[in-house]
mmCIF file of C-alpha atoms in Angstrom:
data_model
loop_
_atom_site.group_PDB
_atom_site.id
_atom_site.type_symbol
_atom_site.label_atom_id
_atom_site.label_comp_id
_atom_site.label_asym_id
_atom_site.label_seq_id
_atom_site.Cartn_x
_atom_site.Cartn_y
_atom_site.Cartn_z
ATOM 1 C CA MET O 1 0.175 -0.097 -0.400
ATOM 2 C CA ASN O 2 1.427 2.844 -1.146
ATOM 3 C CA LEU O 3 0.462 5.464 2.004
ATOM 4 C CA TYR O 4 2.095 8.805 0.440
ATOM 5 C CA GLY O 5 -0.373 8.197 -2.651
ATOM 6 C CA VAL O 6 -3.523 7.670 -0.551
ATOM 7 C CA ARG O 7 -2.651 10.275 1.917
ATOM 8 C CA ALA O 8 -1.443 13.067 -1.002
ATOM 9 C CA ILE O 9 -5.441 11.948 -2.585
ATOM 10 C CA TYR O 10 -6.943 12.367 0.428
ATOM 11 C CA GLN O 11 -5.380 15.664 1.736
ATOM 12 C CA ALA O 12 -6.182 17.147 -0.998
ATOM 13 C CA GLU O 13 -10.047 15.926 -0.797
ATOM 14 C CA MET O 14 -10.526 17.194 2.577
ATOM 15 C CA ALA O 15 -8.488 20.919 1.463
ATOM 16 C CA ARG O 16 -11.217 21.267 -1.494
ATOM 17 C CA MET O 17 -13.572 20.831 1.640
ATOM 18 C CA LEU O 18 -11.965 23.522 4.165
ATOM 19 C CA ARG O 19 -11.935 25.926 0.934
ATOM 20 C CA THR O 20 -16.182 25.768 0.100
ATOM 21 C CA THR O 21 -16.793 25.750 4.005
ATOM 22 C CA LEU O 22 -20.116 26.904 3.038
ATOM 23 C CA GLN O 23 -21.059 24.617 0.646
ATOM 24 C CA SER O 24 -19.947 21.943 2.036
ATOM 25 C CA ILE O 25 -20.547 21.905 5.971
ATOM 26 C CA ALA O 26 -22.994 25.160 6.550
ATOM 27 C CA SER O 27 -24.706 24.440 4.073
ATOM 28 C CA PRO O 28 -26.684 20.137 4.116
ATOM 29 C CA VAL O 29 -26.609 21.504 8.320
ATOM 30 C CA ILE O 30 -28.474 24.472 7.936
ATOM 31 C CA SER O 31 -30.702 22.956 5.439
ATOM 32 C CA THR O 32 -30.896 20.045 7.753
ATOM 33 C CA SER O 33 -32.229 22.260 10.807
ATOM 34 C CA LEU O 34 -34.857 23.752 8.942
ATOM 35 C CA TYR O 35 -36.299 20.353 8.537
ATOM 36 C CA PHE O 36 -36.300 20.003 12.618
ATOM 37 C CA ILE O 37 -37.119 23.238 12.861
ATOM 38 C CA VAL O 38 -40.239 22.823 10.779
ATOM 39 C CA PHE O 39 -40.915 19.097 11.130
ATOM 40 C CA GLY O 40 -39.606 18.216 14.687
ATOM 41 C CA ALA O 41 -40.615 21.848 16.435
ATOM 42 C CA ALA O 42 -43.728 22.995 14.692
ATOM 43 C CA ILE O 43 -45.760 20.311 13.475
ATOM 44 C CA GLY O 44 -44.328 17.839 15.416
ATOM 45 C CA SER O 45 -45.574 18.972 18.955
ATOM 46 C CA ARG O 46 -49.433 18.605 17.477
ATOM 47 C CA MET O 47 -48.082 14.769 16.405
ATOM 48 C CA THR O 48 -48.512 11.677 18.435
ATOM 49 C CA GLU O 49 -45.555 9.572 19.392
ATOM 50 C CA VAL O 50 -44.515 6.645 17.051
ATOM 51 C CA ASP O 51 -43.663 3.746 17.909
ATOM 52 C CA GLY O 52 -42.744 5.348 21.491
ATOM 53 C CA VAL O 53 -40.896 8.120 20.639
ATOM 54 C CA SER O 54 -42.327 11.755 20.409
ATOM 55 C CA TYR O 55 -42.398 12.988 16.603
ATOM 56 C CA GLY O 56 -39.129 15.391 16.686
ATOM 57 C CA ALA O 57 -36.902 12.672 18.127
ATOM 58 C CA PHE O 58 -38.483 9.944 15.741
ATOM 59 C CA ILE O 59 -37.066 12.196 12.425
ATOM 60 C CA ILE O 60 -33.707 12.665 13.286
ATOM 61 C CA PRO O 61 -32.570 9.653 12.507
ATOM 62 C CA GLY O 62 -34.345 10.066 8.755
ATOM 63 C CA LEU O 63 -32.425 13.205 8.249
ATOM 64 C CA ILE O 64 -28.952 12.383 9.144
ATOM 65 C CA MET O 65 -29.520 9.370 6.490
ATOM 66 C CA LEU O 66 -30.946 11.780 4.029
ATOM 67 C CA MET O 67 -28.393 14.891 4.050
ATOM 68 C CA LEU O 68 -26.034 12.001 4.680
ATOM 69 C CA LEU O 69 -26.848 9.523 0.973
ATOM 70 C CA ASN O 70 -26.677 13.125 -0.640
ATOM 71 C CA GLU O 71 -23.430 14.513 0.709
ATOM 72 C CA SER O 72 -21.873 10.828 0.285
ATOM 73 C CA ILE O 73 -22.662 10.382 -3.513
ATOM 74 C CA SER O 74 -22.051 14.338 -3.900
ATOM 75 C CA ASN O 75 -18.499 14.595 -2.471
ATOM 76 C CA ALA O 76 -17.538 11.236 -3.998
ATOM 77 C CA SER O 77 -18.734 11.909 -7.383
ATOM 78 C CA PHE O 78 -18.026 15.482 -7.768
ATOM 79 C CA GLY O 79 -14.117 14.462 -6.543
ATOM 80 C CA ILE O 80 -13.719 12.038 -9.305
ATOM 81 C CA TYR O 81 -15.299 13.709 -12.090
ATOM 82 C CA MET O 82 -13.224 17.024 -11.337
ATOM 83 C CA PRO O 83 -10.331 15.222 -12.475
ATOM 84 C CA LYS O 84 -11.746 14.012 -15.849
ATOM 85 C CA PHE O 85 -13.653 17.423 -16.597
ATOM 86 C CA THR O 86 -9.914 18.900 -16.206
ATOM 87 C CA GLY O 87 -7.586 16.063 -17.311
ATOM 88 C CA THR O 88 -5.515 15.287 -14.130
ATOM 89 C CA ILE O 89 -7.259 12.245 -14.217
ATOM 90 C CA TYR O 90 -4.272 10.873 -16.226
ATOM 91 C CA GLU O 91 -1.681 12.263 -13.888
ATOM 92 C CA VAL O 92 -3.165 10.201 -11.314
ATOM 93 C CA LEU O 93 -3.166 7.071 -13.340
ATOM 94 C CA SER O 94 0.141 7.372 -14.561
ATOM 95 C CA ALA O 95 1.484 7.357 -10.797
ATOM 96 C CA PRO O 96 2.971 4.392 -8.817
ATOM 97 C CA VAL O 97 -0.199 4.587 -7.158
ATOM 98 C CA SER O 98 -3.407 1.224 -7.489
ATOM 99 C CA PRO O 99 -6.419 0.866 -8.309
ATOM 100 C CA LEU O 100 -7.497 0.597 -4.801
ATOM 101 C CA GLU O 101 -5.306 3.298 -3.158
ATOM 102 C CA ILE O 102 -7.028 5.587 -5.644
ATOM 103 C CA VAL O 103 -10.408 3.791 -4.058
ATOM 104 C CA VAL O 104 -9.516 4.398 -0.877
ATOM 105 C CA GLY O 105 -8.368 7.932 -1.085
ATOM 106 C CA TYR O 106 -11.245 9.766 -2.828
ATOM 107 C CA VAL O 107 -13.944 7.502 -1.411
ATOM 108 C CA GLY O 108 -11.996 7.356 2.305
ATOM 109 C CA ALA O 109 -11.919 11.549 1.773
ATOM 110 C CA ALA O 110 -15.869 11.796 1.361
ATOM 111 C CA ALA O 111 -16.796 9.143 3.544
ATOM 112 C CA THR O 112 -15.321 11.159 6.482
ATOM 113 C CA LYS O 113 -17.150 14.672 5.157
ATOM 114 C CA SER O 114 -19.973 12.734 5.177
ATOM 115 C CA VAL O 115 -19.200 11.590 8.650
ATOM 116 C CA LEU O 116 -18.576 14.702 9.537
ATOM 117 C CA LEU O 117 -21.501 16.227 9.022
ATOM 118 C CA GLY O 118 -23.568 13.620 10.379
ATOM 119 C CA LEU O 119 -22.403 13.909 13.923
ATOM 120 C CA LEU O 120 -22.399 17.844 13.732
ATOM 121 C CA VAL O 121 -25.539 17.480 12.341
ATOM 122 C CA LEU O 122 -26.848 14.705 15.223
ATOM 123 C CA LEU O 123 -24.792 17.417 17.846
ATOM 124 C CA THR O 124 -27.503 20.446 15.990
ATOM 125 C CA ALA O 125 -30.428 18.378 16.705
ATOM 126 C CA ARG O 126 -29.736 18.689 20.243
ATOM 127 C CA LEU O 127 -31.274 22.088 20.044
ATOM 128 C CA PHE O 128 -34.514 21.419 18.900
ATOM 129 C CA VAL O 129 -35.128 18.408 20.472
ATOM 130 C CA ASP O 130 -34.785 16.138 23.113
ATOM 131 C CA TYR O 131 -33.559 12.122 22.269
ATOM 132 C CA GLN O 132 -31.790 9.333 22.935
ATOM 133 C CA ILE O 133 -28.804 6.946 21.489
ATOM 134 C CA GLN O 134 -29.416 3.334 23.233
ATOM 135 C CA HIS O 135 -26.951 1.482 20.723
ATOM 136 C CA PRO O 136 -24.283 3.945 19.906
ATOM 137 C CA VAL O 137 -21.475 1.507 18.667
ATOM 138 C CA TRP O 138 -24.127 0.653 16.276
ATOM 139 C CA MET O 139 -25.521 3.716 15.529
ATOM 140 C CA LEU O 140 -21.910 4.677 14.324
ATOM 141 C CA GLY O 141 -20.957 1.014 12.411
ATOM 142 C CA PHE O 142 -23.966 1.877 10.514
ATOM 143 C CA LEU O 143 -23.359 6.130 10.081
ATOM 144 C CA LEU O 144 -19.771 4.150 8.497
ATOM 145 C CA LEU O 145 -20.536 2.069 6.257
ATOM 146 C CA THR O 146 -23.380 3.984 5.104
ATOM 147 C CA ALA O 147 -20.547 6.542 4.563
ATOM 148 C CA VAL O 148 -18.039 4.056 2.476
ATOM 149 C CA THR O 149 -21.374 2.323 0.200
ATOM 150 C CA PHE O 150 -22.383 5.640 -1.037
ATOM 151 C CA SER O 151 -18.994 7.032 -1.734
ATOM 152 C CA LEU O 152 -18.279 3.819 -3.078
ATOM 153 C CA PHE O 153 -21.965 4.618 -5.108
ATOM 154 C CA GLY O 154 -20.837 7.938 -6.001
ATOM 155 C CA PHE O 155 -17.624 6.954 -7.617
ATOM 156 C CA VAL O 156 -19.376 5.118 -9.498
ATOM 157 C CA ILE O 157 -21.436 8.053 -10.663
ATOM 158 C CA GLY O 158 -18.755 10.315 -10.738
ATOM 159 C CA VAL O 159 -16.920 7.566 -13.414
ATOM 160 C CA TRP O 160 -19.926 7.171 -15.245
ATOM 161 C CA ALA O 161 -21.142 11.204 -15.553
ATOM 162 C CA ASP O 162 -20.188 13.138 -18.551
ATOM 163 C CA GLY O 163 -21.615 16.568 -18.499
ATOM 164 C CA PHE O 164 -22.011 18.458 -15.165
ATOM 165 C CA GLU O 165 -26.135 17.942 -14.899
ATOM 166 C CA LYS O 166 -25.378 13.532 -14.796
ATOM 167 C CA LEU O 167 -24.121 14.440 -11.535
ATOM 168 C CA GLN O 168 -26.993 15.016 -10.608
ATOM 169 C CA ILE O 169 -29.392 12.898 -11.843
ATOM 170 C CA ILE O 170 -29.713 10.379 -9.838
ATOM 171 C CA PRO O 171 -29.135 11.632 -6.563
ATOM 172 C CA LEU O 172 -32.170 14.632 -7.037
ATOM 173 C CA MET O 173 -34.135 12.126 -9.068
ATOM 174 C CA ILE O 174 -33.900 8.699 -7.916
ATOM 175 C CA VAL O 175 -32.000 8.535 -4.294
ATOM 176 C CA THR O 176 -34.245 11.043 -2.746
ATOM 177 C CA PRO O 177 -37.733 10.569 -3.690
ATOM 178 C CA LEU O 178 -36.384 6.700 -2.185
ATOM 179 C CA ALA O 179 -35.336 8.237 1.206
ATOM 180 C CA PHE O 180 -38.437 10.214 1.761
ATOM 181 C CA LEU O 181 -40.180 7.477 0.855
ATOM 182 C CA GLY O 182 -38.417 5.183 2.992
ATOM 183 C CA GLY O 183 -39.753 5.615 6.197
ATOM 184 C CA SER O 184 -37.592 9.435 7.001
ATOM 185 C CA PHE O 185 -40.603 10.775 8.311
ATOM 186 C CA TYR O 186 -42.480 7.910 9.050
ATOM 187 C CA SER O 187 -42.911 4.892 10.257
ATOM 188 C CA ILE O 188 -44.066 2.082 7.087
ATOM 189 C CA SER O 189 -46.170 0.070 9.500
ATOM 190 C CA MET O 190 -48.571 3.367 9.160
ATOM 191 C CA LEU O 191 -49.187 2.310 5.564
ATOM 192 C CA SER O 192 -51.547 0.231 4.190
ATOM 193 C CA PRO O 193 -50.027 -4.040 3.736
ATOM 194 C CA PHE O 194 -50.267 -3.414 0.057
ATOM 195 C CA TRP O 195 -47.719 -0.298 0.475
ATOM 196 C CA GLN O 196 -45.977 -2.114 3.327
ATOM 197 C CA THR O 197 -45.279 -4.108 0.677
ATOM 198 C CA VAL O 198 -44.140 -2.246 -1.953
ATOM 199 C CA THR O 199 -41.699 -0.311 0.498
ATOM 200 C CA LEU O 200 -40.539 -2.471 1.123
ATOM 201 C CA PHE O 201 -38.488 -3.038 -2.151
ATOM 202 C CA ASN O 202 -37.344 0.160 -1.725
ATOM 203 C CA PRO O 203 -33.645 -0.403 -0.386
ATOM 204 C CA VAL O 204 -33.055 3.149 1.459
ATOM 205 C CA VAL O 205 -36.355 1.698 3.580
ATOM 206 C CA TYR O 206 -33.497 -0.871 5.651
ATOM 207 C CA LEU O 207 -30.707 2.013 6.014
ATOM 208 C CA ILE O 208 -32.836 4.446 7.570
ATOM 209 C CA SER O 209 -34.775 1.399 9.238
ATOM 210 C CA GLY O 210 -31.339 -0.147 11.355
ATOM 211 C CA PHE O 211 -29.930 3.344 11.917
ATOM 212 C CA ARG O 212 -33.033 4.356 13.401
ATOM 213 C CA TRP O 213 -33.304 1.135 15.910
ATOM 214 C CA SER O 214 -29.461 2.346 17.262
ATOM 215 C CA PHE O 215 -31.404 5.329 18.499
ATOM 216 C CA TYR O 216 -34.562 3.858 19.439
ATOM 217 C CA GLY O 217 -34.610 -0.061 19.591
ATOM 218 C CA ALA O 218 -37.729 -0.461 17.539
ATOM 219 C CA ALA O 219 -37.793 -0.356 13.478
ATOM 220 C CA ASP O 220 -39.630 -1.607 10.664
ATOM 221 C CA VAL O 221 -37.395 -4.029 9.746
ATOM 222 C CA HIS O 222 -35.594 -6.630 12.083
ATOM 223 C CA ILE O 223 -31.785 -5.374 12.635
ATOM 224 C CA GLY O 224 -29.740 -8.733 10.697
ATOM 225 C CA VAL O 225 -31.956 -8.092 7.945
ATOM 226 C CA SER O 226 -31.333 -3.876 7.547
ATOM 227 C CA LEU O 227 -27.225 -4.879 8.353
ATOM 228 C CA GLY O 228 -27.434 -7.760 5.543
ATOM 229 C CA MET O 229 -28.985 -5.649 2.748
ATOM 230 C CA THR O 230 -26.435 -2.858 3.176
ATOM 231 C CA LEU O 231 -23.594 -5.348 2.789
ATOM 232 C CA VAL O 232 -25.254 -6.365 -0.083
ATOM 233 C CA PHE O 233 -25.068 -3.017 -1.100
ATOM 234 C CA LEU O 234 -22.076 -2.304 -1.024
ATOM 235 C CA SER O 235 -20.557 -5.432 -2.233
ATOM 236 C CA ILE O 236 -22.066 -4.082 -5.616
ATOM 237 C CA CYS O 237 -20.667 -1.102 -5.235
ATOM 238 C CA LEU O 238 -17.564 -2.776 -4.894
ATOM 239 C CA ALA O 239 -17.805 -4.802 -8.067
ATOM 240 C CA LEU O 240 -18.863 -2.081 -9.465
ATOM 241 C CA VAL O 241 -15.920 -0.169 -8.731
ATOM 242 C CA TRP O 242 -13.901 -3.203 -9.692
ATOM 243 C CA TRP O 243 -15.338 -3.270 -13.169
ATOM 244 C CA ILE O 244 -13.829 -0.275 -14.160
ATOM 245 C CA PHE O 245 -10.366 -0.305 -13.338
ATOM 246 C CA ARG O 246 -10.088 -3.291 -15.061
ATOM 247 C CA THR O 247 -11.954 -2.408 -18.012
ATOM 248 C CA GLY O 248 -10.725 0.984 -17.694
ATOM 249 C CA TYR O 249 -14.708 2.295 -18.738
ATOM 250 C CA LYS O 250 -14.531 6.135 -19.327
ATOM 251 C CA LEU O 251 -11.083 6.606 -17.367
ATOM 252 C CA LYS O 252 -8.781 5.300 -20.222
ATOM 253 C CA PRO O 253 -9.158 7.035 -24.366
#
């Protein structure tokens, strides 16, 4: 493992976040805080408890997961797309670093930024609602696993995209709707039996359910199933990244 090469890529990506603090950190935190204010404080005070948890606290895991998915994809896809756009990707490919080291550098930086944002949003939520974390180790595990998985997914999107508009198609048109319909703001047990069955085909349900279980010990799906589905998606993303470097898809002229 060429740790110098990995560190160079990692530090360059982290430095980009520090240069764009308002966009990279302040914007997602403020946006998520608005959800807490509107749904948690304003609407939540007029709603009954969900699974024995106040509504304001119930939506915290879903909102963090919603932000985490989008930020992980955005950070990783933009990180690999810009070298492609400027042509500096060929310098990276010709450097004495392996595909594994390139992925660790870019995906590691994207996942780090997403996890830091998730923890920052978690701290910010304390200003608006009271909550507890019954399984903090599992919470951190799901946070890290989801960040790595969707950073890998974002890496794939960044390689696939050949324009800035394509970087946003999948996050905006697919991931965000799936997150909203995956139980971010409600429990799927509140739906009719037919729609409960339909919702189980939404992969984001398993991420949100497992993450919410780590907070309150209640979940729409068994924790083992949630963890298993997350690992399956991680394996698919790893296979796609391996295939990209194996074939040189959109990386080599």
